Amino acid sequence: MAGRFLGKALAAASLSVALACAAVGSSCRRGVPAYRNSLSSCWFHRTSGTMSGSNGSKENSHNKARTSPYPGSKVERSQVPNEKVGWLVEWQDYNPVEYTAVSVLAGPRWADPQISERNFSPKFNEKDGHIERKSQNGLYEIENGRPRNPAGRTGLVGRGLLGRWGPNHAADPIITRWKRDSSGNKIAHPVSGKHILQFVAIKRKDCGEWAIPGGMVDPGEKISATLKREFGEEALNSLQKSSAEKRELEEQLHKLFSQEHLVIYKGYVDDPRNTDNAWMETEAVNYHDETGEIMDNLSLEAGDDAGKVKWVDIGAKLKLYASHSQFIKLVAEKRDAHWSEDSEADCRGV
């Protein structure tokens, strides 16, 4: 249990996304040290603002992955200018810093061994036993036995705080309902005229910012199971419930998570913990309670590493941890809900 708890702190950071992404496409999970789970740049996109990938750098992409100092440390990355992010740009003098956190090198169950260890032969770009080493963005290159970040250079090699070489997979459940008045009628925004959507947000204990509840995918675990488990642990405090309460909670969660849903984003995440050899990927899924009846039967209660939990009105003024607001904006667009008081901004989309 202690190992799983540590991982939660990491997944929530993972959603720092430079996102202009496809609506078909993105935390704190246990089994990782603080920051390992910190959830959610776009690899595949809907309009402009593509991620640079191997071919070059676009403005506003792959920024979090180049920030210093590295999270939870005093380690400064080698500086990587925008024009040299892409691997296809020749840079003979590139000299990234090597760093893997002591908590990762200690060999917890959620972490890989070092590449140099004799009995460690990971199968990159495929399912490796129960560990998913395939990327949601396609094949990634292997250089000198190490996977190479498909989004480009970060100024740091090794794994930092991430447990896996290559992709580290997370999942983010976005639970929504319509804001209603005392009579049960949907409330429309006075300027945009669109109905106001609400989502369940948690306040992170480590930084005090509001975020989407989410976490790391356990080896062999389906994304759908991760989404449900993480929401239960973070927003409903399921780990502290009695057996009878857990059974009742499971019934309500089954109703919510078995209904039709929207995959808002899945793929690479521009995360401050990313390195040249390890990076975050996430799948953000929206489960919408149209009538509000399901969530009326569930009492929000902060659990695990969440300090607080509450329903939050969705809008452009929303300030969330990392780039979680970008995922929320996509949800508002897909649900045709209020986002901005600027009607033109509502129409433009991401």
C-alpha positions as YAML, in Angstrom:
chain: A
units: angstrom
residues:
- id: 1
  name: MET
  ca: [0.00, 0.00, 0.00]
- id: 2
  name: ALA
  ca: [2.84, 2.39, 0.83]
- id: 3
  name: GLY
  ca: [4.36, 1.89, -2.61]
- id: 4
  name: ARG
  ca: [1.10, 2.61, -4.37]
- id: 5
  name: PHE
  ca: [0.52, 5.75, -2.31]
- id: 6
  name: LEU
  ca: [3.85, 7.22, -3.37]
- id: 7
  name: GLY
  ca: [2.92, 6.89, -7.00]
- id: 8
  name: LYS
  ca: [-0.17, 9.05, -6.64]
- id: 9
  name: ALA
  ca: [1.89, 12.10, -5.99]
- id: 10
  name: LEU
  ca: [3.38, 11.74, -9.42]
- id: 11
  name: ALA
  ca: [0.52, 11.20, -11.75]
- id: 12
  name: ALA
  ca: [-1.25, 14.40, -11.01]
- id: 13
  name: ALA
  ca: [1.60, 16.42, -12.42]
- id: 14
  name: SER
  ca: [1.44, 14.62, -15.67]
- id: 15
  name: LEU
  ca: [-1.11, 16.74, -17.36]
- id: 16
  name: SER
  ca: [1.06, 19.66, -18.20]
- id: 17
  name: VAL
  ca: [0.12, 19.62, -21.84]
- id: 18
  name: ALA
  ca: [0.73, 22.03, -24.65]
- id: 19
  name: LEU
  ca: [-2.57, 21.03, -26.07]
- id: 20
  name: ALA
  ca: [-4.30, 21.78, -29.28]
- id: 21
  name: CYS
  ca: [-5.33, 18.23, -29.59]
- id: 22
  name: ALA
  ca: [-7.85, 16.03, -31.23]
- id: 23
  name: ALA
  ca: [-11.07, 15.61, -29.42]
- id: 24
  name: VAL
  ca: [-10.67, 11.92, -30.00]
- id: 25
  name: GLY
  ca: [-7.49, 11.81, -28.35]
- id: 26
  name: SER
  ca: [-5.33, 13.10, -22.01]
- id: 27
  name: SER
  ca: [-2.53, 12.57, -11.20]
- id: 28
  name: CYS
  ca: [-1.43, 11.17, -8.61]
- id: 29
  name: ARG
  ca: [-1.02, 7.48, -8.62]
- id: 30
  name: ARG
  ca: [0.58, 5.14, -6.20]
- id: 31
  name: GLY
  ca: [3.72, 3.18, -6.72]
- id: 32
  name: VAL
  ca: [5.84, 6.24, -7.49]
- id: 33
  name: PRO
  ca: [7.69, 8.85, -5.46]
- id: 34
  name: ALA
  ca: [6.35, 12.36, -5.09]
- id: 35
  name: TYR
  ca: [5.99, 13.79, -8.58]
- id: 36
  name: ARG
  ca: [6.09, 10.44, -10.36]
- id: 37
  name: ASN
  ca: [2.41, 10.49, -10.98]
- id: 38
  name: SER
  ca: [2.05, 14.10, -11.60]
- id: 39
  name: LEU
  ca: [0.03, 13.98, -14.72]
- id: 40
  name: SER
  ca: [-0.91, 14.96, -18.60]
- id: 41
  name: SER
  ca: [2.37, 18.63, -25.75]
- id: 42
  name: CYS
  ca: [0.14, 17.27, -28.30]
- id: 43
  name: TRP
  ca: [1.32, 14.72, -30.72]
- id: 44
  name: PHE
  ca: [-1.77, 14.45, -32.81]
- id: 45
  name: HIS
  ca: [-3.93, 17.49, -33.08]
- id: 46
  name: ARG
  ca: [-7.09, 18.96, -34.38]
- id: 47
  name: THR
  ca: [-6.05, 22.21, -36.01]
- id: 48
  name: SER
  ca: [-2.83, 24.14, -35.66]
- id: 49
  name: GLY
  ca: [-0.34, 24.05, -32.82]
- id: 50
  name: THR
  ca: [1.12, 20.66, -33.65]
- id: 51
  name: MET
  ca: [3.77, 19.14, -31.50]
- id: 52
  name: SER
  ca: [7.23, 19.35, -32.93]
- id: 53
  name: GLY
  ca: [8.19, 15.70, -32.60]
- id: 54
  name: SER
  ca: [11.42, 14.76, -34.32]
- id: 55
  name: ASN
  ca: [11.23, 17.33, -37.07]
- id: 56
  name: GLY
  ca: [11.54, 20.60, -35.25]
- id: 57
  name: SER
  ca: [10.00, 22.79, -32.61]
- id: 58
  name: LYS
  ca: [6.78, 24.71, -32.60]
- id: 59
  name: GLU
  ca: [6.11, 27.63, -30.34]
- id: 60
  name: ASN
  ca: [4.43, 26.63, -27.07]
- id: 61
  name: SER
  ca: [5.22, 22.95, -27.47]
- id: 62
  name: HIS
  ca: [7.48, 20.81, -25.36]
- id: 63
  name: ASN
  ca: [8.09, 23.57, -22.83]
- id: 64
  name: LYS
  ca: [7.37, 21.92, -19.48]
- id: 65
  name: ALA
  ca: [9.81, 19.14, -20.36]
- id: 66
  name: ARG
  ca: [12.64, 21.69, -20.54]
- id: 67
  name: THR
  ca: [12.06, 23.54, -17.26]
- id: 68
  name: SER
  ca: [14.67, 23.77, -14.50]
- id: 69
  name: PRO
  ca: [15.36, 22.86, -11.84]
- id: 70
  name: TYR
  ca: [14.04, 19.35, -12.36]
- id: 71
  name: PRO
  ca: [11.03, 18.67, -10.04]
- id: 72
  name: GLY
  ca: [11.98, 17.67, -6.51]
- id: 73
  name: SER
  ca: [15.66, 18.43, -7.05]
- id: 74
  name: LYS
  ca: [18.24, 21.14, -7.64]
- id: 75
  name: VAL
  ca: [19.31, 19.57, -10.92]
- id: 76
  name: GLU
  ca: [19.52, 22.06, -13.78]
- id: 77
  name: ARG
  ca: [18.88, 20.75, -17.28]
- id: 78
  name: SER
  ca: [21.17, 21.58, -20.16]
- id: 79
  name: GLN
  ca: [19.46, 24.41, -22.01]
- id: 80
  name: VAL
  ca: [17.74, 23.41, -25.22]
- id: 81
  name: PRO
  ca: [16.68, 26.29, -27.49]
- id: 82
  name: ASN
  ca: [13.41, 25.96, -29.39]
- id: 83
  name: GLU
  ca: [15.10, 25.47, -32.73]
- id: 84
  name: LYS
  ca: [17.11, 22.49, -31.42]
- id: 85
  name: VAL
  ca: [14.37, 20.50, -29.71]
- id: 86
  name: GLY
  ca: [13.78, 18.21, -32.69]
- id: 87
  name: TRP
  ca: [16.09, 15.21, -33.04]
- id: 88
  name: LEU
  ca: [16.47, 15.74, -36.79]
- id: 89
  name: VAL
  ca: [18.21, 19.02, -36.07]
- id: 90
  name: GLU
  ca: [21.92, 18.23, -35.93]
- id: 91
  name: TRP
  ca: [23.56, 19.25, -32.65]
- id: 92
  name: GLN
  ca: [26.97, 17.66, -32.17]
- id: 93
  name: ASP
  ca: [27.67, 19.56, -28.95]
- id: 94
  name: TYR
  ca: [24.45, 18.46, -27.22]
- id: 95
  name: ASN
  ca: [25.51, 17.42, -23.72]
- id: 96
  name: PRO
  ca: [22.46, 16.64, -21.54]
- id: 97
  name: VAL
  ca: [22.69, 16.17, -17.79]
- id: 98
  name: GLU
  ca: [22.27, 12.61, -16.47]
- id: 99
  name: TYR
  ca: [19.81, 12.27, -13.59]
- id: 100
  name: THR
  ca: [17.68, 9.53, -12.09]
- id: 101
  name: ALA
  ca: [16.19, 10.16, -8.65]
- id: 102
  name: VAL
  ca: [17.45, 8.12, -5.70]
- id: 103
  name: SER
  ca: [13.85, 6.99, -5.06]
- id: 104
  name: VAL
  ca: [13.82, 5.40, -8.53]
- id: 105
  name: LEU
  ca: [17.27, 3.86, -8.25]
- id: 106
  name: ALA
  ca: [16.19, 2.24, -4.96]
- id: 107
  name: GLY
  ca: [14.26, -0.25, -7.07]
- id: 108
  name: PRO
  ca: [10.59, 0.10, -5.97]
- id: 109
  name: ARG
  ca: [8.15, -2.25, -7.66]
- id: 110
  name: TRP
  ca: [6.84, 0.46, -9.99]
- id: 111
  name: ALA
  ca: [10.28, 1.24, -11.43]
- id: 112
  name: ASP
  ca: [12.48, -0.45, -14.01]
- id: 113
  name: PRO
  ca: [16.08, -1.41, -13.23]
- id: 114
  name: GLN
  ca: [18.89, 0.54, -14.85]
- id: 115
  name: ILE
  ca: [19.48, -0.31, -18.51]
- id: 116
  name: SER
  ca: [22.96, -1.52, -17.61]
- id: 117
  name: GLU
  ca: [21.74, -4.23, -15.22]
- id: 118
  name: ARG
  ca: [22.55, -7.68, -16.51]
- id: 119
  name: ASN
  ca: [19.13, -9.35, -16.22]
- id: 120
  name: PHE
  ca: [17.12, -6.40, -17.54]
- id: 121
  name: SER
  ca: [16.11, -6.75, -21.19]
- id: 122
  name: PRO
  ca: [13.04, -4.56, -21.78]
- id: 123
  name: LYS
  ca: [10.96, -5.09, -24.93]
- id: 124
  name: PHE
  ca: [10.45, -1.56, -26.12]
- id: 125
  name: ASN
  ca: [7.60, -0.61, -28.48]
- id: 126
  name: GLU
  ca: [5.57, -3.65, -27.41]
- id: 127
  name: LYS
  ca: [3.75, -5.24, -24.51]
- id: 128
  name: ASP
  ca: [6.49, -6.45, -22.17]
- id: 129
  name: GLY
  ca: [4.77, -9.00, -19.93]
- id: 130
  name: HIS
  ca: [2.29, -6.94, -17.91]
- id: 131
  name: ILE
  ca: [4.13, -3.69, -18.63]
- id: 132
  name: GLU
  ca: [2.89, -1.60, -21.54]
- id: 133
  name: ARG
  ca: [5.91, -0.21, -23.35]
- id: 134
  name: LYS
  ca: [4.05, 0.79, -26.51]
- id: 135
  name: SER
  ca: [3.49, 4.49, -27.04]
- id: 136
  name: GLN
  ca: [0.06, 5.88, -27.87]
- id: 137
  name: ASN
  ca: [1.79, 7.95, -30.55]
- id: 138
  name: GLY
  ca: [3.41, 5.12, -32.47]
- id: 139
  name: LEU
  ca: [6.94, 3.75, -32.60]
- id: 140
  name: TYR
  ca: [9.75, 5.54, -30.80]
- id: 141
  name: GLU
  ca: [13.44, 5.15, -31.52]
- id: 142
  name: ILE
  ca: [15.99, 3.28, -29.40]
- id: 143
  name: GLU
  ca: [19.49, 4.72, -29.21]
- id: 144
  name: ASN
  ca: [22.34, 3.05, -27.31]
- id: 145
  name: GLY
  ca: [19.79, 0.76, -25.68]
- id: 146
  name: ARG
  ca: [17.67, 3.67, -24.40]
- id: 147
  name: PRO
  ca: [14.31, 4.84, -25.75]
- id: 148
  name: ARG
  ca: [14.34, 8.35, -27.18]
- id: 149
  name: ASN
  ca: [11.68, 10.91, -26.31]
- id: 150
  name: PRO
  ca: [9.55, 11.28, -29.47]
- id: 151
  name: ALA
  ca: [8.92, 14.95, -28.76]
- id: 152
  name: GLY
  ca: [12.57, 15.91, -28.82]
- id: 153
  name: ARG
  ca: [15.40, 16.95, -26.55]
- id: 154
  name: THR
  ca: [14.81, 17.88, -22.91]
- id: 155
  name: GLY
  ca: [18.33, 18.65, -21.69]
- id: 156
  name: LEU
  ca: [18.35, 15.66, -19.36]
- id: 157
  name: VAL
  ca: [18.93, 11.92, -19.80]
- id: 158
  name: GLY
  ca: [18.06, 9.08, -17.46]
- id: 159
  name: ARG
  ca: [14.62, 8.75, -15.91]
- id: 160
  name: GLY
  ca: [14.43, 11.57, -13.40]
- id: 161
  name: LEU
  ca: [11.43, 10.74, -11.22]
- id: 162
  name: LEU
  ca: [9.75, 8.44, -13.74]
- id: 163
  name: GLY
  ca: [9.80, 4.73, -13.11]
- id: 164
  name: ARG
  ca: [9.73, 3.36, -16.66]
- id: 165
  name: TRP
  ca: [12.15, 3.78, -19.49]
- id: 166
  name: GLY
  ca: [10.12, 5.08, -22.40]
- id: 167
  name: PRO
  ca: [6.41, 5.85, -21.95]
- id: 168
  name: ASN
  ca: [4.91, 6.09, -18.46]
- id: 169
  name: HIS
  ca: [1.14, 5.70, -18.78]
- id: 170
  name: ALA
  ca: [-1.46, 7.62, -16.75]
- id: 171
  name: ALA
  ca: [-5.24, 8.06, -16.89]
- id: 172
  name: ASP
  ca: [-7.43, 11.08, -16.02]
- id: 173
  name: PRO
  ca: [-11.18, 10.84, -15.39]
- id: 174
  name: ILE
  ca: [-13.07, 14.07, -16.05]
- id: 175
  name: ILE
  ca: [-16.47, 13.76, -14.35]
- id: 176
  name: THR
  ca: [-19.04, 16.38, -15.40]
- id: 177
  name: ARG
  ca: [-22.62, 17.45, -14.82]
- id: 178
  name: TRP
  ca: [-24.74, 20.49, -15.70]
- id: 179
  name: LYS
  ca: [-24.99, 23.30, -13.20]
- id: 180
  name: ARG
  ca: [-28.63, 23.59, -12.09]
- id: 181
  name: ASP
  ca: [-30.76, 25.98, -10.06]
- id: 182
  name: SER
  ca: [-32.85, 25.05, -7.01]
- id: 183
  name: SER
  ca: [-35.64, 23.91, -9.33]
- id: 184
  name: GLY
  ca: [-33.37, 21.54, -11.22]
- id: 185
  name: ASN
  ca: [-33.16, 23.63, -14.38]
- id: 186
  name: LYS
  ca: [-29.87, 24.01, -16.26]
- id: 187
  name: ILE
  ca: [-28.20, 27.36, -15.69]
- id: 188
  name: ALA
  ca: [-27.04, 29.28, -18.76]
- id: 189
  name: HIS
  ca: [-24.22, 31.82, -18.71]
- id: 190
  name: PRO
  ca: [-25.63, 35.36, -19.03]
- id: 191
  name: VAL
  ca: [-23.13, 36.36, -21.74]
- id: 192
  name: SER
  ca: [-22.49, 33.29, -23.88]
- id: 193
  name: GLY
  ca: [-26.00, 31.90, -23.38]
- id: 194
  name: LYS
  ca: [-24.58, 28.39, -23.16]
- id: 195
  name: HIS
  ca: [-25.28, 26.04, -20.27]
- id: 196
  name: ILE
  ca: [-22.62, 25.89, -17.57]
- id: 197
  name: LEU
  ca: [-20.84, 22.58, -17.10]
- id: 198
  name: GLN
  ca: [-19.24, 21.52, -13.82]
- id: 199
  name: PHE
  ca: [-16.48, 18.99, -13.16]
- id: 200
  name: VAL
  ca: [-15.06, 17.30, -10.07]
- id: 201
  name: ALA
  ca: [-11.74, 18.87, -9.08]
- id: 202
  name: ILE
  ca: [-9.30, 18.00, -6.32]
- id: 203
  name: LYS
  ca: [-6.93, 20.33, -4.51]
- id: 204
  name: ARG
  ca: [-3.47, 18.83, -4.45]
- id: 205
  name: LYS
  ca: [-1.76, 18.65, -1.09]
- id: 206
  name: ASP
  ca: [1.73, 19.16, -2.49]
- id: 207
  name: CYS
  ca: [1.18, 22.47, -4.26]
- id: 208
  name: GLY
  ca: [-2.31, 23.61, -3.26]
- id: 209
  name: GLU
  ca: [-3.54, 23.86, -6.86]
- id: 210
  name: TRP
  ca: [-6.82, 22.48, -8.18]
- id: 211
  name: ALA
  ca: [-6.53, 19.61, -10.63]
- id: 212
  name: ILE
  ca: [-8.25, 16.72, -12.37]
- id: 213
  name: PRO
  ca: [-8.09, 13.55, -10.24]
- id: 214
  name: GLY
  ca: [-6.02, 10.88, -11.94]
- id: 215
  name: GLY
  ca: [-3.10, 8.50, -11.66]
- id: 216
  name: MET
  ca: [-0.75, 5.94, -13.12]
- id: 217
  name: VAL
  ca: [-1.92, 2.79, -14.85]
- id: 218
  name: ASP
  ca: [-0.81, -0.32, -12.98]
- id: 219
  name: PRO
  ca: [0.90, -3.12, -14.95]
- id: 220
  name: GLY
  ca: [-1.76, -5.26, -16.62]
- id: 221
  name: GLU
  ca: [-4.54, -2.83, -15.68]
- id: 222
  name: LYS
  ca: [-7.07, -1.57, -18.22]
- id: 223
  name: ILE
  ca: [-7.41, 2.19, -18.63]
- id: 224
  name: SER
  ca: [-11.10, 1.97, -17.71]
- id: 225
  name: ALA
  ca: [-10.21, 0.34, -14.40]
- id: 226
  name: THR
  ca: [-7.59, 2.99, -13.66]
- id: 227
  name: LEU
  ca: [-10.04, 5.80, -14.36]
- id: 228
  name: LYS
  ca: [-12.66, 4.39, -12.01]
- id: 229
  name: ARG
  ca: [-10.21, 3.48, -9.28]
- id: 230
  name: GLU
  ca: [-8.46, 6.82, -9.32]
- id: 231
  name: PHE
  ca: [-11.69, 8.77, -9.14]
- id: 232
  name: GLY
  ca: [-12.90, 6.64, -6.24]
- id: 233
  name: GLU
  ca: [-9.67, 7.05, -4.30]
- id: 234
  name: GLU
  ca: [-9.09, 10.75, -4.96]
- id: 235
  name: ALA
  ca: [-12.59, 12.21, -4.98]
- id: 236
  name: LEU
  ca: [-14.61, 9.76, -2.88]
- id: 237
  name: ASN
  ca: [-12.01, 8.54, -0.37]
- id: 238
  name: SER
  ca: [-12.84, 4.94, -1.24]
- id: 239
  name: LEU
  ca: [-9.75, 3.54, 0.49]
- id: 240
  name: GLN
  ca: [-11.10, 4.58, 3.89]
- id: 241
  name: LYS
  ca: [-14.63, 3.21, 3.44]
- id: 242
  name: SER
  ca: [-16.05, 0.17, 5.24]
- id: 243
  name: SER
  ca: [-16.77, -2.99, 3.28]
- id: 244
  name: ALA
  ca: [-20.47, -2.15, 3.08]
- id: 245
  name: GLU
  ca: [-19.75, 1.42, 1.99]
- id: 246
  name: LYS
  ca: [-17.33, 0.18, -0.65]
- id: 247
  name: ARG
  ca: [-19.97, -2.14, -2.11]
- id: 248
  name: GLU
  ca: [-22.50, 0.68, -2.33]
- id: 249
  name: LEU
  ca: [-19.89, 2.99, -3.79]
- id: 250
  name: GLU
  ca: [-18.92, 0.41, -6.38]
- id: 251
  name: GLU
  ca: [-22.54, 0.14, -7.56]
- id: 252
  name: GLN
  ca: [-22.78, 3.88, -8.18]
- id: 253
  name: LEU
  ca: [-19.37, 4.06, -9.82]
- id: 254
  name: HIS
  ca: [-20.34, 1.21, -12.12]
- id: 255
  name: LYS
  ca: [-23.37, 3.20, -13.29]
- id: 256
  name: LEU
  ca: [-21.21, 6.23, -13.99]
- id: 257
  name: PHE
  ca: [-18.28, 4.51, -15.66]
- id: 258
  name: SER
  ca: [-20.25, 1.99, -17.72]
- id: 259
  name: GLN
  ca: [-22.14, 4.65, -19.66]
- id: 260
  name: GLU
  ca: [-21.14, 6.27, -22.93]
- id: 261
  name: HIS
  ca: [-18.06, 8.45, -22.60]
- id: 262
  name: LEU
  ca: [-15.76, 10.73, -24.58]
- id: 263
  name: VAL
  ca: [-12.04, 10.16, -24.99]
- id: 264
  name: ILE
  ca: [-10.84, 13.74, -24.84]
- id: 265
  name: TYR
  ca: [-7.15, 13.13, -25.41]
- id: 266
  name: LYS
  ca: [-4.60, 10.35, -25.41]
- id: 267
  name: GLY
  ca: [-0.93, 10.56, -26.10]
- id: 268
  name: TYR
  ca: [2.26, 12.33, -25.14]
- id: 269
  name: VAL
  ca: [2.17, 14.86, -22.31]
- id: 270
  name: ASP
  ca: [4.53, 17.81, -22.01]
- id: 271
  name: ASP
  ca: [5.41, 17.10, -18.39]
- id: 272
  name: PRO
  ca: [8.15, 18.66, -16.21]
- id: 273
  name: ARG
  ca: [9.37, 15.18, -15.24]
- id: 274
  name: ASN
  ca: [10.04, 14.10, -18.82]
- id: 275
  name: THR
  ca: [13.58, 13.30, -19.91]
- id: 276
  name: ASP
  ca: [15.23, 12.26, -23.16]
- id: 277
  name: ASN
  ca: [14.62, 8.63, -22.17]
- id: 278
  name: ALA
  ca: [11.37, 8.64, -20.17]
- id: 279
  name: TRP
  ca: [8.15, 10.55, -20.67]
- id: 280
  name: MET
  ca: [4.52, 10.79, -19.60]
- id: 281
  name: GLU
  ca: [1.56, 9.74, -21.72]
- id: 282
  name: THR
  ca: [-2.04, 9.94, -20.60]
- id: 283
  name: GLU
  ca: [-5.63, 9.25, -21.60]
- id: 284
  name: ALA
  ca: [-8.22, 11.77, -20.45]
- id: 285
  name: VAL
  ca: [-11.79, 10.52, -20.58]
- id: 286
  name: ASN
  ca: [-14.99, 12.45, -19.90]
- id: 287
  name: TYR
  ca: [-17.84, 10.69, -18.09]
- id: 288
  name: HIS
  ca: [-20.90, 12.92, -18.10]
- id: 289
  name: ASP
  ca: [-23.83, 12.59, -15.68]
- id: 290
  name: GLU
  ca: [-26.52, 14.20, -17.85]
- id: 291
  name: THR
  ca: [-29.29, 14.22, -15.24]
- id: 292
  name: GLY
  ca: [-27.04, 14.53, -12.20]
- id: 293
  name: GLU
  ca: [-28.83, 11.65, -10.49]
- id: 294
  name: ILE
  ca: [-25.79, 9.37, -10.26]
- id: 295
  name: MET
  ca: [-23.55, 11.96, -8.65]
- id: 296
  name: ASP
  ca: [-26.35, 13.04, -6.32]
- id: 297
  name: ASN
  ca: [-25.96, 9.61, -4.71]
- id: 298
  name: LEU
  ca: [-22.20, 10.04, -4.25]
- id: 299
  name: SER
  ca: [-20.77, 12.30, -1.58]
- id: 300
  name: LEU
  ca: [-17.52, 13.95, -2.59]
- id: 301
  name: GLU
  ca: [-14.80, 13.34, -0.01]
- id: 302
  name: ALA
  ca: [-11.12, 14.05, -0.52]
- id: 303
  name: GLY
  ca: [-8.94, 10.98, -0.22]
- id: 304
  name: ASP
  ca: [-5.40, 9.80, -0.73]
- id: 305
  name: ASP
  ca: [-3.22, 12.80, -1.62]
- id: 306
  name: ALA
  ca: [-6.12, 15.17, -2.33]
- id: 307
  name: GLY
  ca: [-6.54, 17.99, 0.19]
- id: 308
  name: LYS
  ca: [-10.04, 19.00, -0.92]
- id: 309
  name: VAL
  ca: [-12.59, 18.04, -3.55]
- id: 310
  name: LYS
  ca: [-15.51, 19.96, -5.02]
- id: 311
  name: TRP
  ca: [-17.60, 20.69, -8.10]
- id: 312
  name: VAL
  ca: [-16.07, 23.52, -10.14]
- id: 313
  name: ASP
  ca: [-17.79, 25.62, -12.83]
- id: 314
  name: ILE
  ca: [-16.07, 25.29, -16.20]
- id: 315
  name: GLY
  ca: [-14.95, 28.50, -17.88]
- id: 316
  name: ALA
  ca: [-11.99, 30.26, -19.48]
- id: 317
  name: LYS
  ca: [-11.06, 31.96, -16.19]
- id: 318
  name: LEU
  ca: [-10.45, 28.59, -14.56]
- id: 319
  name: LYS
  ca: [-6.92, 28.19, -13.22]
- id: 320
  name: LEU
  ca: [-5.81, 24.59, -12.77]
- id: 321
  name: TYR
  ca: [-2.65, 22.66, -12.03]
- id: 322
  name: ALA
  ca: [-0.27, 22.36, -14.97]
- id: 323
  name: SER
  ca: [-2.32, 22.51, -18.18]
- id: 324
  name: HIS
  ca: [-5.37, 20.63, -16.97]
- id: 325
  name: SER
  ca: [-7.56, 23.50, -18.11]
- id: 326
  name: GLN
  ca: [-6.78, 22.58, -21.72]
- id: 327
  name: PHE
  ca: [-8.47, 19.22, -21.26]
- id: 328
  name: ILE
  ca: [-11.41, 20.89, -19.58]
- id: 329
  name: LYS
  ca: [-11.72, 23.30, -22.48]
- id: 330
  name: LEU
  ca: [-11.97, 20.37, -24.90]
- id: 331
  name: VAL
  ca: [-14.74, 18.87, -22.76]
- id: 332
  name: ALA
  ca: [-16.67, 22.16, -22.86]
- id: 333
  name: GLU
  ca: [-16.36, 22.25, -26.63]
- id: 334
  name: LYS
  ca: [-17.49, 18.66, -27.10]
- id: 335
  name: ARG
  ca: [-20.47, 19.18, -24.78]
- id: 336
  name: ASP
  ca: [-21.29, 22.57, -26.35]
- id: 337
  name: ALA
  ca: [-21.08, 24.15, -22.91]
- id: 338
  name: HIS
  ca: [-20.03, 27.62, -21.82]
- id: 339
  name: TRP
  ca: [-16.33, 28.36, -21.94]
- id: 340
  name: SER
  ca: [-15.64, 31.99, -22.75]
- id: 341
  name: GLU
  ca: [-17.55, 35.25, -22.56]
- id: 342
  name: ASP
  ca: [-16.01, 36.01, -25.93]
- id: 343
  name: SER
  ca: [-18.40, 34.40, -28.40]
- id: 344
  name: GLU
  ca: [-15.71, 34.36, -31.09]
- id: 345
  name: ALA
  ca: [-13.38, 32.41, -28.79]
- id: 346
  name: ASP
  ca: [-16.14, 29.85, -28.23]
- id: 347
  name: CYS
  ca: [-16.40, 29.34, -31.97]
- id: 348
  name: ARG
  ca: [-12.69, 29.17, -32.72]
- id: 349
  name: GLY
  ca: [-12.02, 26.21, -30.49]
- id: 350
  name: VAL
  ca: [-8.52, 25.17, -29.49]
...
